[in-house]
Coordinates of C-alpha atoms in Angstrom, one line a residue:
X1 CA 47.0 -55.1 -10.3
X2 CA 47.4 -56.9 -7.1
X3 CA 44.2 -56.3 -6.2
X4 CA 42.6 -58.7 -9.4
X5 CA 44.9 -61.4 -9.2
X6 CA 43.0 -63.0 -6.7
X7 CA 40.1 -62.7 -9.1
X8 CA 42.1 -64.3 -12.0
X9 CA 43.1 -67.0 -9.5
X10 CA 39.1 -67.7 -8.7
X11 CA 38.3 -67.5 -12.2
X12 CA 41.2 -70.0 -13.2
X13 CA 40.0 -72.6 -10.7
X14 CA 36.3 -72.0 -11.9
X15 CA 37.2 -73.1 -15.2
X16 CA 39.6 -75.4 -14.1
X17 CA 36.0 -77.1 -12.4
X18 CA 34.1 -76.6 -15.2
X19 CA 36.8 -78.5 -17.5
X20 CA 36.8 -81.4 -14.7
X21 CA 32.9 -81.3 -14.9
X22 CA 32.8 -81.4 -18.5
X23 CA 35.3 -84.3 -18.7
X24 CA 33.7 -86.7 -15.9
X25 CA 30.2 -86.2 -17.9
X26 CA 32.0 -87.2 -20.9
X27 CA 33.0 -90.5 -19.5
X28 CA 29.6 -91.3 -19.1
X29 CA 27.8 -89.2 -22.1
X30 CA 30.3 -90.7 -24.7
X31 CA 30.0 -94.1 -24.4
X32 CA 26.1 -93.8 -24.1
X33 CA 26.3 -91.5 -27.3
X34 CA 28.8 -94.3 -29.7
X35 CA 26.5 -97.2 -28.8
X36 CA 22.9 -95.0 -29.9
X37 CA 24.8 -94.3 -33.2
X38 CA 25.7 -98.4 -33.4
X39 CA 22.1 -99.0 -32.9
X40 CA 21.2 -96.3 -35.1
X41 CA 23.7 -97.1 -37.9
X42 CA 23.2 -101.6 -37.0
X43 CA 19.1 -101.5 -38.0
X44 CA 18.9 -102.6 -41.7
X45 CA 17.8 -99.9 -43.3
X46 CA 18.6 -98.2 -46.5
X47 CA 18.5 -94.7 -44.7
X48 CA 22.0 -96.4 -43.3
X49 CA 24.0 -95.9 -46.7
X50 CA 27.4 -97.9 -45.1
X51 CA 25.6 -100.8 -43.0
X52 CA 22.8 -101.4 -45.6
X53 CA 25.3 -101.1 -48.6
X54 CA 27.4 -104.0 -46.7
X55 CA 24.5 -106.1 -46.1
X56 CA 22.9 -106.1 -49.3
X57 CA 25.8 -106.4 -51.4
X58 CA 28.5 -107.5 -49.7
X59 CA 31.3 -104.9 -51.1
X60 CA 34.8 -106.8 -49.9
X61 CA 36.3 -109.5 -52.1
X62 CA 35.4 -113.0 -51.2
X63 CA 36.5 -116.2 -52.5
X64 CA 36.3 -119.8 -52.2
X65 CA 39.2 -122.4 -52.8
X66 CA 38.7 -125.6 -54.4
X67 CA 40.5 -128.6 -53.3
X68 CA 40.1 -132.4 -54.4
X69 CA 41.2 -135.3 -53.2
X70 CA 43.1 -137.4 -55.9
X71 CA 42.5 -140.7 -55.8
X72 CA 45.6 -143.0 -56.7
X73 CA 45.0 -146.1 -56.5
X74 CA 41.5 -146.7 -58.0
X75 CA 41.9 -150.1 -58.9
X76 CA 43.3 -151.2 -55.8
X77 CA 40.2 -149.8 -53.4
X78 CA 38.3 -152.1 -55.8
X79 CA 40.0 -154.7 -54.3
X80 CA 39.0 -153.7 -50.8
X81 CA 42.9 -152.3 -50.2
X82 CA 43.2 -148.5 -48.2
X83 CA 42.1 -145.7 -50.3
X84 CA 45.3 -143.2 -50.7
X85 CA 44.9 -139.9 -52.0
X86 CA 46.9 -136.9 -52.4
X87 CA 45.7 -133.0 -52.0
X88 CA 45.4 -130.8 -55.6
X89 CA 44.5 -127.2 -55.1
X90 CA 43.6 -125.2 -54.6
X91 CA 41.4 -123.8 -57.9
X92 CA 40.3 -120.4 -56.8
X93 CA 36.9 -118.6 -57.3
X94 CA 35.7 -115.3 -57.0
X95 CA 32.0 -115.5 -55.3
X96 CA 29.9 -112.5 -55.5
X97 CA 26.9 -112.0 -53.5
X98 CA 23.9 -109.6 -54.3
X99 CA 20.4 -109.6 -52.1
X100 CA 17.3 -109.3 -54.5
X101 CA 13.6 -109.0 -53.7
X102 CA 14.3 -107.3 -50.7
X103 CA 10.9 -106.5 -49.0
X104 CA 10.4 -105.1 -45.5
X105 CA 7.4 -106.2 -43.6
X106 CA 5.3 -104.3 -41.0
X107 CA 6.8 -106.6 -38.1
X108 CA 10.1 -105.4 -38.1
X109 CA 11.6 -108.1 -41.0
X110 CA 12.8 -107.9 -44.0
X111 CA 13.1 -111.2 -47.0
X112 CA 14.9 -111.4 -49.4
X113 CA 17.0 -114.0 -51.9
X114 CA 20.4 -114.2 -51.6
X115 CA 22.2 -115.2 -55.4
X116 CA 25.7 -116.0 -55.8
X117 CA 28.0 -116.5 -58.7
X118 CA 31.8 -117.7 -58.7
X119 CA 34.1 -116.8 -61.4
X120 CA 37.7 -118.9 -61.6
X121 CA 40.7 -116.9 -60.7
X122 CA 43.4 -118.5 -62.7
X123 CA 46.5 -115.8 -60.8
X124 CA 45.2 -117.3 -57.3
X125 CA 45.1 -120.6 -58.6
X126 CA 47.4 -123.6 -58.4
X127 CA 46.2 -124.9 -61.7
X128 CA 43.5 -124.5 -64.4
X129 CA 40.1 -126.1 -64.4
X130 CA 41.7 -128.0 -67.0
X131 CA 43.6 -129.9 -64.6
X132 CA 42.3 -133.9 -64.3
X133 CA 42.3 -135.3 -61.5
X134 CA 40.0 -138.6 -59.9
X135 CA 37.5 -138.8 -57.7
X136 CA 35.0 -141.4 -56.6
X137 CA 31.8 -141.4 -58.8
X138 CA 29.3 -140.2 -56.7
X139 CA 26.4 -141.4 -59.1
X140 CA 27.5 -145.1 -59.0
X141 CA 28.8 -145.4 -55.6
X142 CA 26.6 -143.2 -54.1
X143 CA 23.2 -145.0 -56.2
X144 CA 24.5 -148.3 -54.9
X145 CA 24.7 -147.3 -51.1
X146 CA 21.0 -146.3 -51.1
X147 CA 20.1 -149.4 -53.0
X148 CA 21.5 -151.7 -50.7
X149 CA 18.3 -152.4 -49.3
X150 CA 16.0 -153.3 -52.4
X151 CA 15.6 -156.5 -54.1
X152 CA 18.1 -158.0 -55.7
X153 CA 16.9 -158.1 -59.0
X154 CA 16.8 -154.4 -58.6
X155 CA 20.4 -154.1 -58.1
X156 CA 21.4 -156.2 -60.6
X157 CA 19.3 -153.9 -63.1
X158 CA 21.2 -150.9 -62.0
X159 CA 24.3 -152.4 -62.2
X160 CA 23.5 -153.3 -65.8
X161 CA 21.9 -149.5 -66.3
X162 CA 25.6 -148.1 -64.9
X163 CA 27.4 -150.6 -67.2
X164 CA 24.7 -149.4 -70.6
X165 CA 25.5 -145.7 -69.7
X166 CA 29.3 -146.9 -69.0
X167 CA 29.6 -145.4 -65.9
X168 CA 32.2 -146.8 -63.6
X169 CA 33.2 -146.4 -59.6
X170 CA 35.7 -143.7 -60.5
X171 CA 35.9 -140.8 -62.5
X172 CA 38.4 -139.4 -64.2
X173 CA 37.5 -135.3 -65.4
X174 CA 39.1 -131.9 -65.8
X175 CA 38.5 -130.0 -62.5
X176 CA 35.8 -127.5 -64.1
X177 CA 33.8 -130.3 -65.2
X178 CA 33.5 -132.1 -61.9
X179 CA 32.7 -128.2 -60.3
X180 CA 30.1 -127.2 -62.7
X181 CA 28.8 -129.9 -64.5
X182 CA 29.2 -132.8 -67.3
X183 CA 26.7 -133.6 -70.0
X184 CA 25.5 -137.8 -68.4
X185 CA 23.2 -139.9 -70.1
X186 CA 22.7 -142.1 -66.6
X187 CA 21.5 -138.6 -65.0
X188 CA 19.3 -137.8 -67.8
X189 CA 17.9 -141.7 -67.6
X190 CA 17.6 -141.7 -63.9
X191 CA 15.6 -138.2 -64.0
X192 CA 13.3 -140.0 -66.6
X193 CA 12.1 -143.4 -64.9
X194 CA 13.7 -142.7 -61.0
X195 CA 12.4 -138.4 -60.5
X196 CA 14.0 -137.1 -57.3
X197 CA 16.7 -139.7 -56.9
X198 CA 19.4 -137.2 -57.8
X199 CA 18.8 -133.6 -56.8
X200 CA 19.9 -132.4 -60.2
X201 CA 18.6 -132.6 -63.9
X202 CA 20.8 -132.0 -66.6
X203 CA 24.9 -131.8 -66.4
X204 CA 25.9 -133.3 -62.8
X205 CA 28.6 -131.6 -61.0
X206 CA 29.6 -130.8 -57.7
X207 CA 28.9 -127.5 -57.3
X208 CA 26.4 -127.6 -60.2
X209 CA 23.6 -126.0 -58.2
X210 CA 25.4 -123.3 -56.4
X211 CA 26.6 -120.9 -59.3
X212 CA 24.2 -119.1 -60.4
X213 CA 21.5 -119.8 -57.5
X214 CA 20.4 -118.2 -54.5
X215 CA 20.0 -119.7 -50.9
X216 CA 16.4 -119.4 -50.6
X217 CA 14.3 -116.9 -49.5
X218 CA 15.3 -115.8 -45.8
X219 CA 13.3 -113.4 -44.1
X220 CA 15.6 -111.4 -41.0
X221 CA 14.6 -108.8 -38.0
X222 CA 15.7 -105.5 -38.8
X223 CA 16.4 -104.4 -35.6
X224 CA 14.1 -101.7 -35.1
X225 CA 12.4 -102.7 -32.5
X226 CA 14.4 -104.7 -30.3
X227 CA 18.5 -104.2 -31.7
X228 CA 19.5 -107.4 -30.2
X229 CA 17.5 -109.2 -32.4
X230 CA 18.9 -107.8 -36.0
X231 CA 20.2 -110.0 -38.8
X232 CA 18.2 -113.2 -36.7
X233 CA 16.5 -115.2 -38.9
X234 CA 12.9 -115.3 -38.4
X235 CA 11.9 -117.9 -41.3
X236 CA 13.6 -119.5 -44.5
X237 CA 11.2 -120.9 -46.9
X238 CA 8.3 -119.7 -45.0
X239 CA 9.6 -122.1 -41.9
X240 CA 10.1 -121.6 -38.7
X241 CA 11.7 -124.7 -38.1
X242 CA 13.5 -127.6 -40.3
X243 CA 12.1 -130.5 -41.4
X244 CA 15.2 -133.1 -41.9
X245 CA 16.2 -134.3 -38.6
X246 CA 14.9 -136.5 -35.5
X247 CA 14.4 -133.9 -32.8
X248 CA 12.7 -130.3 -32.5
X249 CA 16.4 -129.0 -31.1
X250 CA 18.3 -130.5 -34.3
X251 CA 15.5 -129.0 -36.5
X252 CA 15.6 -125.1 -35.0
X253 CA 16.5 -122.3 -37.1
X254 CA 18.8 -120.6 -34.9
X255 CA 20.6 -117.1 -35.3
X256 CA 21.9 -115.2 -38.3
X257 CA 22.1 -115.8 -41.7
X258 CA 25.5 -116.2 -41.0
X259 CA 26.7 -112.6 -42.5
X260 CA 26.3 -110.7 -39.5
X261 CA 25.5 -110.4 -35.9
X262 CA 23.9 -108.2 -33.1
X263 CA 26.1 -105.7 -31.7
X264 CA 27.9 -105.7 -28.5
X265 CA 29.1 -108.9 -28.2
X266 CA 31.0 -110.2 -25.0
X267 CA 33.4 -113.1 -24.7
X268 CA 30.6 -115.3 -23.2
X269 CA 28.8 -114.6 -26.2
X270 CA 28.6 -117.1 -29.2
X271 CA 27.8 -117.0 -32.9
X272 CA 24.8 -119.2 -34.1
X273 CA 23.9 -119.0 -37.7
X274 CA 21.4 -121.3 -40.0
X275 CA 23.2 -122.9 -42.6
X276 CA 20.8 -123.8 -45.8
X277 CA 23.7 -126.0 -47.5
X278 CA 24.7 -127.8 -44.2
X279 CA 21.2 -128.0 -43.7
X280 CA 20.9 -127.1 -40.0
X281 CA 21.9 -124.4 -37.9
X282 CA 25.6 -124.2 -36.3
X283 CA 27.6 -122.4 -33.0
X284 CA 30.2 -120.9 -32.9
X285 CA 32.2 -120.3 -29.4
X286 CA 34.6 -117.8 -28.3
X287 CA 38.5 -118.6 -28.7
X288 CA 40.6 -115.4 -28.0
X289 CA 40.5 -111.4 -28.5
X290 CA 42.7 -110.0 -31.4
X291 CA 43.3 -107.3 -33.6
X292 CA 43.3 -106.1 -37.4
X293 CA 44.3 -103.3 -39.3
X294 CA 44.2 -101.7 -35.6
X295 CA 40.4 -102.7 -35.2
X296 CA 39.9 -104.8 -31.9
X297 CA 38.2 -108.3 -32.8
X298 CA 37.0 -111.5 -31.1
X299 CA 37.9 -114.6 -32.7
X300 CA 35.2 -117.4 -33.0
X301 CA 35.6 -120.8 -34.1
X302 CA 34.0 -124.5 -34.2
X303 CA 33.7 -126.4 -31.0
X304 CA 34.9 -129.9 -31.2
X305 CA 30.9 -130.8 -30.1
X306 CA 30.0 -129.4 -33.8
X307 CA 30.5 -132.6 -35.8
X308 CA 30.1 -135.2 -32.6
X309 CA 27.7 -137.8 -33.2
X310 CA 25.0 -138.7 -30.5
X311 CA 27.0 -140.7 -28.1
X312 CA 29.8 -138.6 -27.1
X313 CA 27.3 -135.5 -27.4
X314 CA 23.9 -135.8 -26.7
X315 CA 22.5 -133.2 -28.4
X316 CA 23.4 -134.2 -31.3
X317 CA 21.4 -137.8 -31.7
X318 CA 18.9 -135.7 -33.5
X319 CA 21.3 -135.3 -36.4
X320 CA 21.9 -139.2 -36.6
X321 CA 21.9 -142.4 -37.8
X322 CA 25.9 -141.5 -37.4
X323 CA 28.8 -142.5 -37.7
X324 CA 32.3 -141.7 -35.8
X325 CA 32.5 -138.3 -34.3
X326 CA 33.7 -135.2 -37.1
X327 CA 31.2 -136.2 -39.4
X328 CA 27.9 -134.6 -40.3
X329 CA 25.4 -137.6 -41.9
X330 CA 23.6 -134.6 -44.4
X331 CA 21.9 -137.7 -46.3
X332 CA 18.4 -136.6 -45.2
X333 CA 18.4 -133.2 -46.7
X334 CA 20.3 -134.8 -50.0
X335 CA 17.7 -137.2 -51.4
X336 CA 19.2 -140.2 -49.0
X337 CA 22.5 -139.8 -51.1
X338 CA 25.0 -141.1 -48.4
X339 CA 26.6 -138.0 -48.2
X340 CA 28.4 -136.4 -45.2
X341 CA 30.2 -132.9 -43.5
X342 CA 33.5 -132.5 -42.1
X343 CA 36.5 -130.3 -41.0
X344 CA 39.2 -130.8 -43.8
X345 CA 41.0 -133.8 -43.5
X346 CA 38.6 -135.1 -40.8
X347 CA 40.5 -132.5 -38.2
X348 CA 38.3 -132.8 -34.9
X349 CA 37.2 -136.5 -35.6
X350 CA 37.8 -139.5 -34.4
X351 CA 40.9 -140.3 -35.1
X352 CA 40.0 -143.6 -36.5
X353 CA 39.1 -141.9 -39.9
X354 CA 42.6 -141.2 -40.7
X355 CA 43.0 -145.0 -40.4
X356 CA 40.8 -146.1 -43.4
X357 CA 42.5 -143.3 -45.6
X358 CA 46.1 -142.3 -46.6
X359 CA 47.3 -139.1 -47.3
X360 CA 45.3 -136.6 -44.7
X361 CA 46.9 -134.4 -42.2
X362 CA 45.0 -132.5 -40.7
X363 CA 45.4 -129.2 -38.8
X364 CA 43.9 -126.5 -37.3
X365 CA 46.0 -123.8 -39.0
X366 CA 45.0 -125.2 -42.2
X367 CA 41.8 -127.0 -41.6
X368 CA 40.0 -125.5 -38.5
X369 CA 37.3 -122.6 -39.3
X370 CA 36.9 -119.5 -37.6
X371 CA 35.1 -115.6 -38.0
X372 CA 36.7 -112.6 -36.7
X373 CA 34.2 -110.2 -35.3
X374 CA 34.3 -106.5 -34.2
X375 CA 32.2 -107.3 -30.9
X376 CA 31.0 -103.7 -30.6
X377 CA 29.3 -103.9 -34.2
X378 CA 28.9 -107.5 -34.7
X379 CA 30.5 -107.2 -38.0
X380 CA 32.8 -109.9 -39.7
X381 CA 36.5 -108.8 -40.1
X382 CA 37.9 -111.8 -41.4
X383 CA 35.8 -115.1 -42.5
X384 CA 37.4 -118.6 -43.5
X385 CA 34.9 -121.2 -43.0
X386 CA 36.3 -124.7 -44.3
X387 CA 34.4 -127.6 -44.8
X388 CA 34.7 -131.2 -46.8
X389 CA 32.4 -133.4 -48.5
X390 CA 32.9 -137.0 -48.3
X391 CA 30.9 -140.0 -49.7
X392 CA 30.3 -143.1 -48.1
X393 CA 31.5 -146.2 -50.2
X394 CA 30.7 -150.1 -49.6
X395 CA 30.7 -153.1 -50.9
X396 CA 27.1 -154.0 -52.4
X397 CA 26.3 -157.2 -53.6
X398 CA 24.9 -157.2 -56.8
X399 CA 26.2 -154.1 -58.2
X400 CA 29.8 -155.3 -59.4
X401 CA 30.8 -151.7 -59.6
X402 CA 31.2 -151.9 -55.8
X403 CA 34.1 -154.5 -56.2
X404 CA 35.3 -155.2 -52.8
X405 CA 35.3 -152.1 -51.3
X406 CA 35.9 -151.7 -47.9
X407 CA 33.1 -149.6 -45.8
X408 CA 35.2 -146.2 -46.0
X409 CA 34.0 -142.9 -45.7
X410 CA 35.8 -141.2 -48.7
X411 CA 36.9 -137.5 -48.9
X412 CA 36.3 -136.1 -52.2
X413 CA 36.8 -132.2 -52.2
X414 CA 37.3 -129.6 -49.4
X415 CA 36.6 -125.9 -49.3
X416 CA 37.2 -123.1 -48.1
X417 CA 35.3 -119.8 -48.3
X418 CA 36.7 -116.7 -46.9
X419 CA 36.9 -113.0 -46.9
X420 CA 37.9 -110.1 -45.0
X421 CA 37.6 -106.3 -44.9
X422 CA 40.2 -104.1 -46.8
X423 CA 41.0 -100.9 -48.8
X424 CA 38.7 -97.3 -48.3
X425 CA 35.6 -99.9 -46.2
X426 CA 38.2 -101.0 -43.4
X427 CA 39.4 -97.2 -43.2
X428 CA 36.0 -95.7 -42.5
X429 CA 35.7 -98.7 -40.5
X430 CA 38.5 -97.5 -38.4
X431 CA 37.8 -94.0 -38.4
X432 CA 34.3 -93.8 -37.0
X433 CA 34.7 -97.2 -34.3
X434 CA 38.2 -97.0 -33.4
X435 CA 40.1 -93.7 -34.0
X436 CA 36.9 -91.6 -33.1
X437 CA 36.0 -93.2 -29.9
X438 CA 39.8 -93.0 -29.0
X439 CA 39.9 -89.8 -29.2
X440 CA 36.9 -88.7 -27.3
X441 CA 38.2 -91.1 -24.6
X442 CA 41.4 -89.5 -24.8
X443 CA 40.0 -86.2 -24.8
X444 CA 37.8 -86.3 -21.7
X445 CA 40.9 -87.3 -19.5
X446 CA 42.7 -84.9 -21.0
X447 CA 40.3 -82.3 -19.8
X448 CA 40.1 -84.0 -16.7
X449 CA 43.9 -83.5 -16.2
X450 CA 43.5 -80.1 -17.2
X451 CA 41.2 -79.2 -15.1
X452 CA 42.9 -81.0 -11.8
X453 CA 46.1 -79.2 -13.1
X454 CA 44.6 -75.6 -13.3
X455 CA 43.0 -75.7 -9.9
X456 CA 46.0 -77.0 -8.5
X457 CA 47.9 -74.0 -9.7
X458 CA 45.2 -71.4 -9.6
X459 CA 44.5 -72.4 -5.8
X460 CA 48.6 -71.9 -4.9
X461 CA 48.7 -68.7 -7.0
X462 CA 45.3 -67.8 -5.1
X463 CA 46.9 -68.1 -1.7
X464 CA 49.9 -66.6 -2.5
X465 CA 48.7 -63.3 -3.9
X466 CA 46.0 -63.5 -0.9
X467 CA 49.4 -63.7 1.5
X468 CA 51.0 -60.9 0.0
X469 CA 47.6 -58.8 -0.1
X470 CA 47.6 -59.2 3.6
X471 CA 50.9 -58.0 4.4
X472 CA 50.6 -55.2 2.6
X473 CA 47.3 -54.4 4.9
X474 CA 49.0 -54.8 8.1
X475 CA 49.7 -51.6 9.5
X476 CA 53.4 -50.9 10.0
X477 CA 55.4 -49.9 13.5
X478 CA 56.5 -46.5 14.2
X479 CA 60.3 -46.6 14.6

């Protein structure tokens, strides 16, 4: 028996090596063998059951929440006093999402048309779409803005055509009609003798063109050939670049479609995505790492350089004529309609805009957007983008509708769409990029250990039974 021990000792410390070996090529076979199956499983393809199935239909519940901006004291702003409002909301919608026409192209692209349809949720809700609630009227006050500039006889006409139509500054509606739509003679009239002065034909609501409608045909790399570039957009509408704004930069079409992004994202990476209803492409930067539901995320959000007009941010003169910093002037994509973007009660902008209107407070808990992405996948964990519409309102002279407004830029409604991964989606999500990975990573130190431990012990044993194998050999002394 003595004489194999030393043999058992060898062949412990052999494996012992082998289990070392085995667990240092791990450390570097693993990590190259997860990110070939992200590239494998990121490529939009419908081989890809999970990825393509989240892409084309996007399979977590996602909503967007309504809020207005009650005006109460109409008759006063008429007489050029400070707009005050007060916040009702929020009205809550369901939004589904389904790609159609998909059609992958020889290049490495695919296009395809994005519809959408919301559906009230009256549980989520803090009223019905029942509830009334005023607003400026974005047909008279809006109309008169972008007459301001023609004749005067002009004017006075449409003043006379808002008063035969009886169509007032304000309006006063239940919440679903201003959403999705009210039967106007003054729309039908100015879609008869005025064509393309309003982007709508028919009822005229807010949101009147979204339900129902897709967000035009957007045609994306796949991937295949070069992963970094999957999910960019290559063209929307059959453009490569935009045709609204004053400079080449301001017109690119830059990033995603706003879904998702290209794997293996870093902190000094940042999240561009073209945006067909801001009209214009939009950054998001880096804010802090985090966590959810035990998956590891990076948290993105809107730099305050997002909404600055030209002069305290160069870049951005292409998206003027502006105004004060926080607002987006979207008039050029919207028929001229004086029309402009913001954070929720004008968060990030110039302060002064609080000034000309009572009853805002904004904060970036409530009112500041963000994504939360898995970096490793470059998938959305948790979405809330926010945004506002406002109007721009002035006195014009020779449309008495006007009054004596003050020059005010007017919120009307904010919004806020967002979403996040849940139920059997974020489990697999977990199981295959978190708990798998862990315990691979685990597993090779553990081996590692294993195999330090065993030839550690297998060497002492070794030398032992080789000590006491050689004092058995000595020959003894002769008394």
């Amino acid at each position: 028996m003595a004489i194999k021990r030393p043999k058992v000792a060898i062949g412990f410390i052999v494996a012992g090596v082998l289990m070392v070996l085995f667990g240092t090529i791990m450390c570097f076979v693993v990590p190259l063998v997860i990110d070939d199956q992200i590239v494998k499983h990121t490529v939009i393809d419908p081989k890809n059951d999970l990825t393509y199935t989240m892409w084309k239909d996007i399979p977590v519940p996602f909503f967007m929440s309504v809020y207005f901006f009650n005006v109460l004291n109409p008759a006063e702003i008429l007489k050029g006093e400070k707009p005050m409002v007060e916040q009702r909301g929020p009205y809550v919608y369901r939004k589904q999402c389904q790609k159609e026409n998909i059609t992958f192209h020889p290049n490495g692209t695919v296009s395809y048309r994005e519809y959408r349809q919301y559906h009230f949720e009256p549980s989520m809700s803090a009223g019905n779409e029942s509830d009334v609630v005023t607003i400026p009227n974005m047909l008279v006050l809006g109309a008169s803005v972008m007459m301001e500039n023609l004749p005067y006889v002009l004017r006075l006409m449409m003043s006379a055509t808002f008063k035969t139509f009886k169509e007032g500054p304000f309006l006063t509606k239940p919440v679903g009609e201003l959403m999705w739509g009210y039967d106007s003679g003054l729309v039908d009239f100015l879609n008869q003798y005025l064509p393309g002065m309003i982007p709508t034909s028919g009822k005229f609501g807010l949101f009147s063109e979204f339900n129902n409608s897709n967000t035009g045909l957007f045609t994306v790399f796949t991937g295949k050939d070069d992963i970094r570039k999957v999910h960019r957009v290559d063209s929307w509408n059959g453009l490569t670049e935009l045709p609204y704004w004053r400079t080449a930069q301001s017109n690119m079409i830059n990033g995603t479609a706003g879904q998702m992004w290209p794997p293996f994202m870093t902190k000094q990476s940042t999240l561009p995505f073209y945006s067909p209803d801001a009209c214009r492409s939009m950054e998001l930067v880096y804010q802090r790492p985090g966590e959810m539901n035990g998956i590891p995320l990076y948290r993105y959000v809107a730099p305050k350089t997002l909404f600055a007009n030209g002069t305290d941010y160069a870049p951005n003169e292409g998206f003027c004529p502006c105004r004060q910093s926080g607002l987006l002037n979207v008039s050029s994509c919207r028929h001229n309609s004086p029309v402009f973007i913001s954070h929720p009660h004008f968060f990030n902008a110039d302060p002064v805009l609080l000034d000309y209107v009572q009853g805002l407070n904004p904060s970036e808990e409530k009112h500041g957007l963000f994504i939360d992405i898995h970096p490793q996948t470059g998938v959305p964990l948790n979405v809330s983008i926010r945004l506002q519409l406002n109007l721009y309102m002035k006195k014009v002279s020779g449309i008495t509708e006007t009054g004596k407004i003050s020059d005010v830029v007017m919120p009307m409604i904010w919004f806020e769409e967002n979403g996040y991964i849940d139920g059997p989606i974020v489990n697999t999500f977990r199981t295959n990029l978190v708990v798998l990975p862990t315990v691979l990573e685990y597993l090779q130190y553990i081996l590692i250990g294993l195999g330090l431990a065993t030839i550690i012990i297998a060497a002492v044993v070794y030398r032992k039974v080789k000590a006491i194998w050689s004092s058995f050999r000595q020959p003894r002394k002769s008394q």
